[in-house]
Short mmCIF file of C-alpha atoms in Angstrom, two decimals:
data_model
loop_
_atom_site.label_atom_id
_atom_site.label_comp_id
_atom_site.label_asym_id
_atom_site.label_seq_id
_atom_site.Cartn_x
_atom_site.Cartn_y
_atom_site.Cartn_z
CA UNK A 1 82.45 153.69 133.71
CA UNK A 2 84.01 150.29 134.30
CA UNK A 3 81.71 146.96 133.52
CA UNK A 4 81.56 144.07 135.53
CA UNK A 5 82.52 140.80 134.75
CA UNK A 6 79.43 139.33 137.20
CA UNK A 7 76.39 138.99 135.62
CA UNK A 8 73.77 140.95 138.04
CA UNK A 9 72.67 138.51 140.87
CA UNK A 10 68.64 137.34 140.84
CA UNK A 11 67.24 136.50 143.96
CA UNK A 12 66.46 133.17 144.36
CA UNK A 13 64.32 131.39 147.24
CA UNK A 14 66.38 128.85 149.32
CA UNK A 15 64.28 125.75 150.17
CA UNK A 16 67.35 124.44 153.14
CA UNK A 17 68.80 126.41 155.37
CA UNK A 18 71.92 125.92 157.27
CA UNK A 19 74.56 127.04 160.13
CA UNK A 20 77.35 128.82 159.00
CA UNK A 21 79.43 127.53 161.73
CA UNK A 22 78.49 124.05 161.37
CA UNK A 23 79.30 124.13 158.00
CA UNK A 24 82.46 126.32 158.48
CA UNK A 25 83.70 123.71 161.27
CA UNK A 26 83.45 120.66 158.66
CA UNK A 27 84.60 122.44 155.88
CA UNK A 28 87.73 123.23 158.24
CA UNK A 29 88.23 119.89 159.04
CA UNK A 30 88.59 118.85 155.07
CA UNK A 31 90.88 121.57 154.88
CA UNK A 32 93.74 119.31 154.42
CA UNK A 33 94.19 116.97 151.50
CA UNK A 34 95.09 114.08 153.88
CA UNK A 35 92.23 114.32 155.61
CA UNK A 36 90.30 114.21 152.07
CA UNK A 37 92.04 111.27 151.17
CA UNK A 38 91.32 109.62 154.61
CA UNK A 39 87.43 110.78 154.37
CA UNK A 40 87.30 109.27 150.82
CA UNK A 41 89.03 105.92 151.80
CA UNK A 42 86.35 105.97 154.49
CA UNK A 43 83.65 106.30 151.87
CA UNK A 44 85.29 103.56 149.52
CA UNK A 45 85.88 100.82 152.05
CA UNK A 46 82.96 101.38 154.88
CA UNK A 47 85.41 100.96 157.60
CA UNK A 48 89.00 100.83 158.21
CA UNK A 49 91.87 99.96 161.63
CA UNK A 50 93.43 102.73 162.81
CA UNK A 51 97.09 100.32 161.78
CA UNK A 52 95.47 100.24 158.19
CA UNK A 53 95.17 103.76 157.70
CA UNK A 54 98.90 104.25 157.57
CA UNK A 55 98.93 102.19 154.28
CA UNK A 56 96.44 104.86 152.86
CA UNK A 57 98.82 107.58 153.50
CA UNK A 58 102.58 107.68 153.46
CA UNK A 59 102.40 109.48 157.39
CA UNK A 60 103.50 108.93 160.42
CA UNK A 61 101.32 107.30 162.48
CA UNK A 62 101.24 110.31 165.12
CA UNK A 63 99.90 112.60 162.01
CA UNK A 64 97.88 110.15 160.83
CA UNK A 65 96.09 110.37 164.72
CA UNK A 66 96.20 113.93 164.09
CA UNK A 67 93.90 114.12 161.15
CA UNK A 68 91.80 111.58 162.45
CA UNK A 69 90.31 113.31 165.51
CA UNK A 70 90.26 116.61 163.46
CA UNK A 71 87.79 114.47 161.61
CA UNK A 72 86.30 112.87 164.85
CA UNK A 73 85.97 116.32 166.11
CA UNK A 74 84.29 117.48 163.40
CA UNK A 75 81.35 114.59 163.16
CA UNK A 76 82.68 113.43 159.97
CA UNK A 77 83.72 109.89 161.07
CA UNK A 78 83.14 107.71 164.45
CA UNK A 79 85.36 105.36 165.60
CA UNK A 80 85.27 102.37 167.97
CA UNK A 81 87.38 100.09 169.91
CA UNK A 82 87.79 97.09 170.56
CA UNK A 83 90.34 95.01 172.95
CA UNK A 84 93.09 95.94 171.07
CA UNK A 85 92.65 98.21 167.88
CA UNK A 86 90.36 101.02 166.99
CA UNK A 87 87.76 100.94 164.03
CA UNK A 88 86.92 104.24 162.30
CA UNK A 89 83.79 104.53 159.65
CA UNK A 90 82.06 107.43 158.06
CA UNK A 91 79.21 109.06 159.88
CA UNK A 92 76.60 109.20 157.03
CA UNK A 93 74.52 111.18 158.92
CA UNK A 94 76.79 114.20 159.23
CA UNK A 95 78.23 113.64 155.69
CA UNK A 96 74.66 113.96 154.93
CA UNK A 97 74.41 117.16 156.24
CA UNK A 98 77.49 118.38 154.86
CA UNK A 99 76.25 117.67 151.21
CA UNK A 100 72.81 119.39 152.06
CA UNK A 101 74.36 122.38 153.42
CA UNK A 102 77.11 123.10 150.49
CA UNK A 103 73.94 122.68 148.14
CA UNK A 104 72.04 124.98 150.22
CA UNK A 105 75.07 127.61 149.54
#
């Protein structure tokens, strides 16, 4: 008879629940180290240009667009325009969620 390496599982009560999909959808969307390391710049600086983000990464700016509405899509960040140039910050609300529902895993 062969042992396992796991330690048997005890049951423990979860205090959050959470949507799989939800969860699944924004985990999806940091899939990607770029988009990581655009998330995090996010995080670091509060807001950033659209023109500015190519400085972050060494991208073109068409992939750089890319990632960002995979994270727009997502609910990770907003963004907003003005006349001429775009503005994208974190949404804290749904990074907020994100964080509850990985701890709720």
């Amino acid at each position: 008879m062969s042992k396992s390496c796991c330690p048997p599982a005890t049951a423990r009560a979860r205090t959050t629940e959470f949507d799989a999909d939800d969860l699944a959808r924004m985990c999806k969307a940091l899939s990607h180290p770029a988009r990581v390391q655009l998330l995090r710049h996010l995080i670091d600086h509060g807001e950033c240009y659209f023109g500015n983000l190519a400085d972050v990464l060494p991208l073109a700016a068409s992939t750089i667009s890319q990632h960002v509405t995979i994270l727009k899509e997502a609910g990770l960040i907003e963004g907003s325009a003005d006349v001429q140039r775009v503005c994208y910050c974190v949404n804290p609300d749904r990074l907020q969620q994100l964080k509850q529902a990985i701890g709720a895993l």
